[in-house]
Tab-separated table of C-alpha atoms in Angstrom:
chain	number	residue	atom	x	y	z
A	1420	MET	CA	73.188	136.805	78.189
A	1421	VAL	CA	76.030	135.178	80.136
A	1422	GLY	CA	75.772	133.296	83.393
A	1423	ILE	CA	76.257	130.178	85.470
A	1424	CYS	CA	74.793	127.017	83.912
A	1425	GLY	CA	76.083	124.646	86.601
A	1426	TYR	CA	77.629	124.940	90.039
A	1427	GLY	CA	79.023	122.563	92.632
A	1428	ALA	CA	80.720	122.488	96.008
A	1429	TYR	CA	82.936	120.116	97.929
A	1430	ILE	CA	83.689	120.150	101.652
A	1431	PRO	CA	85.812	117.415	103.316
A	1432	ARG	CA	84.157	115.450	106.133
A	1433	ASN	CA	86.857	116.042	108.776
A	1434	ARG	CA	86.437	118.831	111.327
A	1435	ILE	CA	88.455	120.145	114.249
A	1436	LYS	CA	86.916	122.273	116.962
A	1437	VAL	CA	88.388	125.563	118.170
A	1438	GLU	CA	88.584	124.070	121.704
A	1439	GLU	CA	90.810	121.222	120.447
A	1440	ILE	CA	93.340	123.673	118.969
A	1441	SER	CA	93.172	126.017	121.968
A	1442	LYS	CA	93.840	123.121	124.349
A	1443	VAL	CA	97.270	122.571	122.778
A	1444	TRP	CA	98.407	126.166	122.601
A	1445	GLY	CA	96.964	127.413	125.893
A	1446	THR	CA	94.785	130.031	124.233
A	1447	ASP	CA	91.282	131.020	125.206
A	1448	ALA	CA	88.830	129.183	122.954
A	1449	GLU	CA	85.939	131.386	124.039
A	1450	SER	CA	87.687	134.537	122.805
A	1451	TYR	CA	88.045	132.977	119.311
A	1452	LYS	CA	84.478	131.745	119.371
A	1453	LYS	CA	83.111	135.085	120.498
A	1454	GLY	CA	85.595	137.487	118.910
A	1455	LEU	CA	86.021	135.812	115.531
A	1456	MET	CA	82.772	133.806	115.540
A	1457	LEU	CA	84.564	130.532	114.753
A	1458	GLU	CA	83.424	127.168	116.156
A	1459	GLU	CA	85.093	124.513	113.990
A	1460	LYS	CA	86.805	124.146	110.619
A	1461	SER	CA	87.081	121.572	107.855
A	1462	VAL	CA	90.282	119.544	107.469
A	1463	PRO	CA	91.318	117.669	104.317
A	1464	SER	CA	92.061	113.951	104.581
A	1465	PRO	CA	95.665	112.946	103.731
A	1466	ASP	CA	94.467	111.811	100.292
A	1467	GLN	CA	92.785	115.113	99.478
A	1468	ASP	CA	94.243	118.270	97.991
A	1469	THR	CA	93.179	121.226	95.865
A	1470	ILE	CA	92.943	119.006	92.774
A	1471	THR	CA	90.794	116.253	94.304
A	1472	MET	CA	88.353	118.760	95.798
A	1473	ALA	CA	88.252	120.772	92.543
A	1474	VAL	CA	87.362	117.573	90.661
A	1475	GLU	CA	84.528	116.695	93.053
A	1476	ALA	CA	83.053	120.228	93.000
A	1477	SER	CA	83.373	120.416	89.196
A	1478	ARG	CA	81.682	117.042	88.684
A	1479	LYS	CA	78.683	118.417	90.567
A	1480	ALA	CA	78.733	121.537	88.363
A	1481	VAL	CA	78.757	119.381	85.209
A	1482	LYS	CA	75.926	117.242	86.611
A	1483	ARG	CA	73.790	120.302	87.359
A	1484	ALA	CA	74.528	121.798	83.929
A	1485	GLY	CA	73.698	118.528	82.176
A	1486	ILE	CA	76.297	119.168	79.469
A	1487	ASP	CA	78.850	117.024	77.663
A	1488	PRO	CA	82.138	117.830	79.470
A	1489	ALA	CA	83.995	117.491	76.168
A	1490	LEU	CA	82.420	120.846	75.203
A	1491	ILE	CA	84.140	122.709	78.070
A	1492	GLY	CA	86.637	124.950	76.297
A	1493	ALA	CA	88.419	126.449	79.295
A	1494	VAL	CA	89.246	125.182	82.788
A	1495	TYR	CA	90.647	127.614	85.355
A	1496	VAL	CA	91.588	126.716	88.928
A	1497	GLY	CA	92.297	129.377	91.541
A	1498	SER	CA	94.195	128.316	94.662
A	1499	GLU	CA	97.121	129.160	96.903
A	1500	SER	CA	97.724	125.464	97.581
A	1501	HIS	CA	98.245	123.972	94.131
A	1502	PRO	CA	99.847	120.543	94.805
A	1503	TYR	CA	102.634	121.044	92.280
A	1504	ALA	CA	104.997	124.025	92.124
A	1505	VAL	CA	105.434	123.305	88.408
A	1506	LYS	CA	102.601	121.381	86.718
A	1507	PRO	CA	99.084	122.691	86.408
A	1508	SER	CA	96.182	121.602	88.601
A	1509	GLY	CA	93.930	122.380	85.639
A	1510	THR	CA	95.260	119.565	83.454
A	1511	VAL	CA	94.326	116.930	86.040
A	1512	LEU	CA	90.921	118.538	86.559
A	1513	ALA	CA	90.170	118.807	82.829
A	1514	GLU	CA	91.298	115.207	82.263
A	1515	ALA	CA	89.187	113.920	85.164
A	1516	LEU	CA	86.134	115.690	83.771
A	1517	GLY	CA	86.751	114.498	80.213
A	1518	ALA	CA	87.276	118.027	78.865
A	1519	THR	CA	90.632	117.325	77.170
A	1520	PRO	CA	92.235	117.753	74.679
A	1521	GLU	CA	90.533	120.782	73.052
A	1522	CYS	CA	90.625	122.887	76.171
A	1523	HIS	CA	92.519	125.916	77.485
A	1524	THR	CA	93.653	125.745	81.089
A	1525	SER	CA	95.492	127.883	83.588
A	1526	ASP	CA	96.086	127.985	87.328
A	1527	PHE	CA	95.439	131.246	89.152
A	1528	GLU	CA	96.996	132.586	92.329
A	1529	PHE	CA	95.947	135.690	94.254
A	1530	ALA	CA	95.731	134.595	97.895
A	1531	CYS	CA	92.059	134.132	98.800
A	1532	LYS	CA	90.615	135.639	95.620
A	1533	ALA	CA	92.189	133.229	93.137
A	1534	GLY	CA	88.850	131.421	92.891
A	1535	THR	CA	86.872	134.479	91.831
A	1536	GLU	CA	89.683	135.383	89.413
A	1537	ALA	CA	89.124	132.020	87.734
A	1538	MET	CA	85.367	132.722	87.649
A	1539	TYR	CA	85.974	136.239	86.315
A	1540	VAL	CA	88.129	135.066	83.417
A	1541	ALA	CA	85.913	132.055	82.643
A	1542	SER	CA	82.790	134.216	82.472
A	1543	GLN	CA	84.425	136.860	80.276
A	1544	LEU	CA	85.825	134.257	77.878
A	1545	VAL	CA	82.346	132.822	77.391
A	1546	LYS	CA	80.888	136.321	77.046
A	1547	ALA	CA	83.444	137.110	74.333
A	1548	GLY	CA	82.306	134.037	72.429
A	1549	SER	CA	85.704	132.311	72.500
A	1550	VAL	CA	84.408	129.095	74.068
A	1551	LYS	CA	81.008	127.461	74.555
A	1552	TYR	CA	81.471	126.558	78.225
A	1553	ALA	CA	84.167	127.686	80.673
A	1554	LEU	CA	84.814	126.415	84.178
A	1555	GLY	CA	86.039	128.603	87.049
A	1556	VAL	CA	87.045	126.863	90.288
A	1557	GLY	CA	88.192	128.100	93.688
A	1558	ALA	CA	89.794	125.447	95.883
A	1559	ASP	CA	92.250	125.397	98.771
A	1560	THR	CA	93.754	123.300	101.505
A	1561	SER	CA	94.714	126.431	103.371
A	1562	GLN	CA	97.902	126.734	105.364
A	1563	GLY	CA	98.163	128.296	108.785
A	1564	ALA	CA	101.233	128.029	111.005
A	1565	PRO	CA	100.756	125.949	114.172
A	1566	GLY	CA	99.981	128.251	117.083
A	1567	ASP	CA	99.165	131.193	114.808
A	1568	ALA	CA	95.705	132.774	114.851
A	1569	LEU	CA	95.272	131.466	111.292
A	1570	GLU	CA	95.348	127.907	112.578
A	1571	PHE	CA	91.848	128.399	113.979
A	1572	SER	CA	90.456	129.288	110.558
A	1573	ALA	CA	92.617	127.814	107.731
A	1574	ALA	CA	90.289	125.192	106.235
A	1575	ALA	CA	89.631	123.216	103.047
A	1576	GLY	CA	86.925	123.252	100.382
A	1577	ALA	CA	86.148	123.927	96.731
A	1578	ALA	CA	83.473	125.506	94.582
A	1579	ALA	CA	83.076	125.283	90.803
A	1580	PHE	CA	81.033	127.293	88.309
A	1581	LEU	CA	80.351	126.546	84.667
A	1582	PHE	CA	79.629	129.591	82.539
A	1583	SER	CA	77.601	129.664	79.342
A	1584	THR	CA	75.712	132.037	77.067
A	1585	GLU	CA	72.877	129.573	76.412
A	1586	LYS	CA	69.749	131.234	77.792
A	1587	ASP	CA	67.902	127.945	78.270
A	1588	LYS	CA	70.714	126.582	80.482
A	1589	ILE	CA	71.618	129.586	82.636
A	1590	VAL	CA	70.597	129.221	86.295
A	1591	ALA	CA	72.115	132.543	87.404
A	1592	GLU	CA	72.622	135.390	84.959
A	1593	LEU	CA	75.813	137.377	85.431
A	1594	ILE	CA	74.633	140.981	85.331
A	1595	ASP	CA	77.942	142.728	85.884
A	1596	THR	CA	81.472	142.443	87.307
A	1597	TYR	CA	83.888	144.838	88.966
A	1598	ALA	CA	87.482	144.650	90.211
A	1599	TYR	CA	89.281	146.766	92.845
A	1600	MET	CA	92.975	146.200	93.538
A	1601	THR	CA	96.000	147.875	95.158
A	1602	ASP	CA	99.464	146.720	96.207
A	1603	THR	CA	99.026	146.011	99.923
A	1604	PRO	CA	101.465	143.704	101.761
A	1605	ASP	CA	99.015	142.366	104.350
A	1606	PHE	CA	99.647	138.612	103.952
A	1607	TRP	CA	102.192	136.655	101.971
A	1608	ARG	CA	104.162	133.434	101.654
A	1609	ARG	CA	107.650	133.440	100.167
A	1610	GLU	CA	108.855	130.585	97.986
A	1611	HIS	CA	109.918	127.413	99.878
A	1612	MET	CA	108.196	128.622	103.052
A	1613	HIS	CA	105.639	126.229	104.571
A	1614	TYR	CA	103.379	128.828	106.132
A	1615	PRO	CA	102.182	132.309	105.234
A	1616	ARG	CA	102.922	135.405	107.300
A	1617	HIS	CA	100.626	138.329	107.879
A	1618	GLY	CA	100.546	141.870	109.199
A	1619	GLY	CA	98.287	141.160	112.186
A	1620	ARG	CA	95.806	144.002	112.584
A	1621	PHE	CA	97.024	145.524	109.306
A	1622	THR	CA	95.024	142.767	107.568
A	1623	GLY	CA	91.792	144.421	108.769
A	1624	GLU	CA	91.059	148.080	107.988
A	1625	GLN	CA	93.780	148.675	105.386
A	1626	ALA	CA	93.374	145.382	103.605
A	1627	TYR	CA	90.078	143.450	103.994
A	1628	PHE	CA	87.650	146.276	104.761
A	1629	LYS	CA	89.181	148.819	102.388
A	1630	HIS	CA	89.007	146.458	99.407
A	1631	VAL	CA	85.748	144.646	100.194
A	1632	VAL	CA	83.820	147.830	100.960
A	1633	SER	CA	85.300	149.715	97.981
A	1634	ALA	CA	84.581	146.810	95.632
A	1635	GLY	CA	81.069	146.447	97.049
A	1636	LYS	CA	80.350	150.141	96.539
A	1637	GLY	CA	81.970	150.136	93.093
A	1638	MET	CA	80.076	147.028	92.011
A	1639	MET	CA	76.706	148.417	93.073
A	1640	ALA	CA	77.416	151.823	91.482
A	1641	LYS	CA	78.453	150.176	88.196
A	1642	ALA	CA	75.343	147.979	88.163
A	1643	GLY	CA	73.094	150.880	89.275
A	1644	MET	CA	71.893	148.927	92.303
A	1645	LYS	CA	71.557	149.445	96.062
A	1646	PRO	CA	71.704	146.976	99.008
A	1647	SER	CA	67.916	146.652	99.226
A	1648	ASP	CA	67.852	145.356	95.622
A	1649	PHE	CA	69.632	142.169	96.708
A	1650	ALA	CA	68.111	139.078	98.287
A	1651	TYR	CA	71.592	137.795	99.165
A	1652	ALA	CA	75.116	139.130	99.643
A	1653	VAL	CA	78.272	137.011	99.960
A	1654	PHE	CA	81.540	138.469	101.196
A	1655	HIS	CA	84.928	136.842	101.649
A	1656	GLN	CA	84.859	135.183	105.066
A	1657	PRO	CA	88.271	134.854	106.767
A	1658	ASN	CA	86.400	134.724	110.091
A	1659	GLY	CA	82.804	135.162	111.147
A	1660	LYS	CA	83.034	138.785	112.140
A	1661	PHE	CA	84.601	140.436	109.060
A	1662	PRO	CA	81.912	139.648	106.449
A	1663	LEU	CA	79.077	140.659	108.792
A	1664	ARG	CA	80.814	143.947	109.569
A	1665	ALA	CA	81.662	144.649	105.914
A	1666	GLY	CA	78.041	143.944	104.992
A	1667	LYS	CA	76.830	146.350	107.655
A	1668	MET	CA	79.255	149.043	106.428
A	1669	LEU	CA	77.778	148.635	102.940
A	1670	GLY	CA	74.191	148.863	104.184
A	1671	PHE	CA	73.221	145.168	104.165
A	1672	GLU	CA	71.212	143.438	106.860
A	1673	GLU	CA	72.338	140.141	108.402
A	1674	ARG	CA	69.401	138.265	106.870
A	1675	GLN	CA	70.880	138.991	103.402
A	1676	ILE	CA	74.283	137.620	104.420
A	1677	LEU	CA	73.611	134.574	106.618
A	1678	THR	CA	72.622	132.099	103.852
A	1679	GLY	CA	76.091	132.336	102.306
A	1680	TRP	CA	77.882	132.789	105.658
A	1681	LEU	CA	79.450	129.376	106.257
A	1682	VAL	CA	82.621	130.335	108.080
A	1683	ASN	CA	81.571	129.621	111.690
A	1684	LYS	CA	81.314	125.886	110.921
A	1685	LEU	CA	83.612	125.699	107.878
A	1686	GLY	CA	86.554	128.008	108.573
A	1687	ASN	CA	88.280	130.052	105.880
A	1688	THR	CA	88.623	128.019	102.709
A	1689	TYR	CA	90.710	130.829	101.147
A	1690	SER	CA	90.129	130.637	97.361
A	1691	GLY	CA	86.990	128.601	98.015
A	1692	ALA	CA	85.505	130.966	100.623
A	1693	SER	CA	83.210	133.412	98.801
A	1694	PRO	CA	82.620	130.900	95.929
A	1695	LEU	CA	81.385	128.316	98.470
A	1696	GLY	CA	79.163	130.994	99.996
A	1697	LEU	CA	77.702	131.569	96.527
A	1698	THR	CA	76.962	127.844	96.102
A	1699	ALA	CA	75.047	127.854	99.416
A	1700	VAL	CA	73.028	130.844	98.170
A	1701	LEU	CA	72.330	129.210	94.791
A	1702	ASP	CA	71.063	126.145	96.702
A	1703	GLU	CA	68.336	128.337	98.212
A	1704	ALA	CA	67.711	131.262	95.829
A	1705	LYS	CA	64.471	131.719	93.901
A	1706	ALA	CA	63.941	133.051	90.408
A	1707	ASP	CA	64.783	136.746	90.028
A	1708	ASP	CA	66.675	136.954	93.351
A	1709	LYS	CA	69.700	139.234	92.969
A	1710	ILE	CA	72.995	138.139	94.537
A	1711	LEU	CA	76.050	140.285	95.294
A	1712	VAL	CA	79.410	138.511	95.652
A	1713	VAL	CA	82.564	140.312	96.790
A	1714	SER	CA	85.743	138.313	97.257
A	1715	PHE	CA	89.004	139.399	98.861
A	1716	GLY	CA	92.548	138.285	98.294
A	1717	SER	CA	95.517	139.550	100.239
A	1718	GLY	CA	98.065	141.446	98.331
A	1719	ALA	CA	95.343	142.865	97.861
A	1720	GLY	CA	92.147	143.046	95.857
A	1721	SER	CA	88.469	142.225	95.531
A	1722	ASP	CA	86.307	140.990	92.665
A	1723	GLY	CA	82.632	141.918	92.559
A	1724	PHE	CA	79.827	140.026	90.809
A	1725	VAL	CA	76.106	140.644	90.514
A	1726	PHE	CA	73.993	137.598	89.637
A	1727	ARG	CA	70.262	137.192	89.026
A	1728	ALA	CA	68.769	133.750	89.660
A	1729	THR	CA	66.677	132.487	86.750
A	1730	ASP	CA	63.669	130.169	86.613
A	1731	LYS	CA	66.063	127.333	85.617
A	1732	LEU	CA	67.768	127.348	89.026
A	1733	LYS	CA	65.114	125.422	90.932
A	1734	ALA	CA	65.462	122.306	88.780
A	1735	ALA	CA	69.280	122.383	89.086
A	1736	GLN	CA	69.370	122.750	92.885
A	1737	GLY	CA	68.430	119.142	93.627
A	1738	LEU	CA	70.663	117.513	91.017
A	1739	ALA	CA	73.699	117.321	93.319
A	1740	GLU	CA	74.487	117.378	97.022
A	1741	LYS	CA	73.878	120.812	98.533
A	1742	THR	CA	76.575	122.826	100.298
A	1743	ARG	CA	74.839	122.925	103.693
A	1744	GLN	CA	74.385	119.136	103.557
A	1745	MET	CA	78.144	118.699	103.162
A	1746	LEU	CA	78.746	121.231	105.942
A	1747	ASP	CA	76.342	119.763	108.467
A	1748	GLU	CA	76.191	116.005	107.780
A	1749	LYS	CA	78.640	113.076	108.041
A	1750	LYS	CA	81.197	115.059	110.009
A	1751	ARG	CA	84.221	113.380	111.644
A	1752	PHE	CA	85.840	115.285	114.499
A	1753	LEU	CA	89.613	114.983	114.794
A	1754	GLU	CA	91.936	115.233	117.751
A	1755	TYR	CA	94.848	117.635	117.372
A	1756	GLY	CA	97.412	114.848	116.859
A	1757	THR	CA	95.410	113.333	114.009
A	1758	TYR	CA	94.937	116.815	112.563
A	1759	LEU	CA	98.741	117.304	112.519
A	1760	LYS	CA	99.179	113.931	110.831
A	1761	TYR	CA	96.528	114.693	108.222
A	1762	ARG	CA	98.099	118.099	107.490
A	1763	LYS	CA	101.571	116.479	107.254
A	1764	MET	CA	102.952	118.673	110.019
A	1765	ILE	CA	104.790	115.807	111.745
A	1766	ILE	CA	108.412	115.349	110.722
A	1767	MET	CA	108.814	111.850	109.283
A	1768	ASN	CA	111.696	109.812	107.959
A	1769	GLU	CA	111.759	109.396	104.191
B	100	MET	CA	105.334	104.392	90.127
B	101	GLN	CA	106.808	105.542	86.837
B	102	PRO	CA	104.998	108.572	85.336
B	103	GLN	CA	104.611	106.674	82.049
B	104	ARG	CA	102.707	103.819	83.662
B	105	TYR	CA	100.531	106.203	85.670
B	106	TRP	CA	99.817	108.218	82.497
B	107	ARG	CA	98.674	105.102	80.642
B	108	GLU	CA	96.170	104.351	83.405
B	109	ILE	CA	94.644	107.869	83.497
B	110	PRO	CA	91.395	107.080	81.621
B	111	ARG	CA	90.392	104.400	84.097
B	112	ARG	CA	91.920	106.006	87.174
B	113	TYR	CA	90.316	109.426	86.556
B	114	ARG	CA	87.126	108.671	84.665
B	115	LEU	CA	86.376	104.980	85.383
B	116	GLU	CA	86.491	104.255	81.652
B	117	ALA	CA	85.779	100.601	80.937
B	118	GLY	CA	85.398	98.492	77.783
B	119	LYS	CA	81.960	97.152	76.812
B	120	CYS	CA	81.881	94.214	74.399
B	121	ARG	CA	79.999	95.168	71.233
B	122	LYS	CA	78.704	91.630	70.774
B	123	CYS	CA	77.595	90.392	74.199
B	124	GLY	CA	77.645	93.614	76.235
B	125	LYS	CA	79.992	92.373	78.982
B	126	VAL	CA	81.860	95.235	80.659
B	127	PHE	CA	85.571	94.953	81.506
B	128	MET	CA	87.559	97.094	83.912
B	129	PRO	CA	90.387	97.370	83.088
B	130	PRO	CA	89.479	97.112	79.407
B	131	ARG	CA	90.580	93.933	77.588
B	132	LEU	CA	91.542	93.143	74.014
B	133	ILE	CA	89.369	89.996	73.767
B	134	CYS	CA	86.019	89.340	75.466
B	135	ASP	CA	86.339	86.252	77.663
B	136	ALA	CA	82.649	85.454	77.159
B	137	CYS	CA	82.254	85.599	73.372
B	138	ARG	CA	85.816	86.160	72.021
B	139	CYS	CA	84.745	89.422	70.384
B	140	THR	CA	87.570	91.928	69.866
B	141	GLU	CA	85.508	95.101	69.483
B	142	PHE	CA	84.638	97.257	72.474
B	143	ASP	CA	82.949	100.580	73.200
B	144	MET	CA	84.201	102.847	75.966
B	145	VAL	CA	81.709	103.251	78.801
B	146	ARG	CA	81.989	105.169	82.070
B	147	LEU	CA	81.197	103.178	85.177
B	148	SER	CA	78.757	104.413	87.802
B	149	ASP	CA	80.109	106.286	90.811
B	150	LYS	CA	77.632	104.506	93.105
B	151	GLY	CA	77.852	100.996	94.527
B	152	LYS	CA	77.824	98.670	97.525
B	153	VAL	CA	80.560	96.912	99.478
B	154	HIS	CA	80.650	93.264	98.343
B	155	THR	CA	83.298	92.363	100.896
B	156	TYR	CA	86.308	93.992	102.518
B	157	THR	CA	89.471	93.495	104.502
B	158	VAL	CA	91.326	95.703	106.955
B	159	ILE	CA	94.953	96.507	106.121
B	160	ARG	CA	97.072	96.857	109.257
B	161	ILE	CA	100.508	96.126	107.767
B	162	ALA	CA	100.601	98.320	104.696
B	163	PRO	CA	102.783	98.237	101.591
B	164	SER	CA	105.371	100.972	101.055
B	165	GLY	CA	103.773	104.405	100.723
B	166	PHE	CA	100.576	103.498	102.570
B	167	GLY	CA	101.954	103.060	106.113
B	168	GLU	CA	100.607	106.365	107.421
B	169	GLN	CA	97.063	105.325	106.544
B	170	VAL	CA	96.759	102.141	108.643
B	171	PRO	CA	94.391	100.734	109.610
B	172	PHE	CA	92.471	101.223	106.365
B	173	VAL	CA	89.734	99.358	104.569
B	174	LEU	CA	90.253	97.762	101.170
B	175	ALA	CA	86.978	96.647	99.617
B	176	LEU	CA	85.509	94.887	96.643
B	177	VAL	CA	82.799	97.287	95.513
B	178	ASP	CA	79.901	96.270	93.268
B	179	LEU	CA	79.209	99.328	91.154
B	180	GLU	CA	75.744	99.954	89.757
B	181	GLY	CA	75.780	98.337	86.330
B	182	GLY	CA	77.447	95.164	87.509
B	183	VAL	CA	81.216	95.758	87.578
B	184	ARG	CA	83.177	94.850	90.717
B	185	LEU	CA	86.273	96.917	91.546
B	186	THR	CA	88.874	96.840	94.318
B	187	MET	CA	89.311	100.161	96.070
B	188	GLN	CA	90.105	101.758	99.405
B	189	VAL	CA	87.231	103.039	101.514
B	190	ALA	CA	88.318	106.470	102.732
B	191	ASP	CA	87.268	108.726	105.605
B	192	CYS	CA	86.141	105.950	107.920
B	193	GLY	CA	87.402	103.462	110.468
B	194	PRO	CA	87.289	99.671	109.967
B	195	GLU	CA	84.300	99.487	112.329
B	196	ASP	CA	82.223	101.769	110.077
B	197	VAL	CA	82.230	99.470	107.027
B	198	LYS	CA	79.802	96.562	106.615
B	199	ILE	CA	79.129	94.132	103.788
B	200	GLY	CA	76.421	95.835	101.762
B	201	SER	CA	77.312	99.379	102.873
B	202	PRO	CA	76.325	101.837	100.138
B	203	VAL	CA	79.303	103.825	98.850
B	204	LYS	CA	80.069	106.474	96.288
B	205	VAL	CA	83.299	106.841	94.364
B	206	GLU	CA	85.407	109.965	94.876
B	207	PHE	CA	88.537	111.337	93.226
B	208	ARG	CA	91.464	111.004	95.636
B	209	LYS	CA	95.225	110.871	95.834
B	210	ILE	CA	96.307	107.233	95.793
B	211	ASN	CA	99.979	107.761	96.518
B	212	GLU	CA	102.870	110.145	96.075
B	213	VAL	CA	106.246	109.056	94.744
B	214	GLY	CA	108.354	110.468	97.588
B	215	LYS	CA	108.500	114.199	98.220
B	216	SER	CA	109.606	115.121	94.713
B	217	GLY	CA	107.930	112.511	92.514
B	218	VAL	CA	104.662	112.482	90.648
B	219	ILE	CA	101.366	112.562	92.568
B	220	CYS	CA	99.146	109.659	91.520
B	221	TYR	CA	95.395	110.286	91.563
B	222	GLY	CA	92.603	107.790	91.221
B	223	TYR	CA	89.386	106.556	92.791
B	224	LYS	CA	88.400	105.556	96.302
B	225	ALA	CA	85.057	104.822	97.878
B	226	VAL	CA	83.476	106.781	100.716
B	227	LEU	CA	80.437	105.667	102.677
B	228	ALA	CA	77.327	107.193	101.096
């Protein structure tokens, strides 16, 4: 038996509303709110980055697992906003947790699915018996060019999952995994470029829906399951509309999706998006609930996971701050100028 | 800051590791070589709590180099649970939000960056609980 023995989330307190961004660029806020189902998004403070959020989410995962962090044998961080071009995020994270020095670490990149890649590898390493505990983290301070449609959604957050094979510690058993991937140039960022570029509508049918729906179908076929077997389903959420539509195409009802659907108030946290949705589901799930997770990363590919909540989950849920608490409480709304300053988009003298 | 100096401070910056005197139990942050209460020279490593209260604070309006973009910001003396008092910034709030006695929790944050190409220095800051 392999599964999650601890999980944690982190969402910054700053928010900016769609209306505040629209006001500057002369766009119609209502069309974004209605068309993409976006209301506001999280914004990192100037002293926050992928590493700081990964540390906070991982500390919650360790707290829920109740383990000695020195026993974590692998630490993997997935992000497309690692603070250093050369120097791992994982070393800082492992050191902050107290997992060093007997620990393997690596940083993953695959647009928005780098987080589930980290989870995928961490879970399989534990399953293979190579390490006792492995940590998979998805975290991003997403970039979106000013004035681009992405600016309404590119947000910040992190989710962390500790994997184990100890039956008495597992809060969500990992039943099966699946991966679906093709070479699709729908979204990219070249080296030394500040902002990503994307193929506009090409990011929809040929990229997101093709991979998410195929991975969803493939995952369920491999696990021998159908949509009605699941209490919850979490899909990558670049906007509000896409995951609801993908779920419908796969045969899911909205009630199965909404618990892990955070994007209308959170924005797209890229590598943290579907992992954060999973943390919100784990905060609420009951023993024996089945959970489908399908990520998406441009470039392009999707990872599928099927989890089953165990009777150990209930006790773990209250051991750390819940995802919806972080999403809904202690928010600070920013004006656009402060948002630019926080995101370091203002040209300054050295 | 030189990477070597930052590296030496990692245990206390990242994990709030302090020294606890084996003889009288007094806790020192940063750790010391000799206990100022009983002169003992043997210490155990302990991790400080991430919860505390603001003992007192000041508002920085003229900041040192590297912190200018953050003004005005709050610098506080925080009494951590367990009895140790540390100086740290209070993040994600305005000066008007902080009061003596405000409950805080400690979070992992960037403290400063050495220019655009230097090392990024991480450490602890408080946020209002």
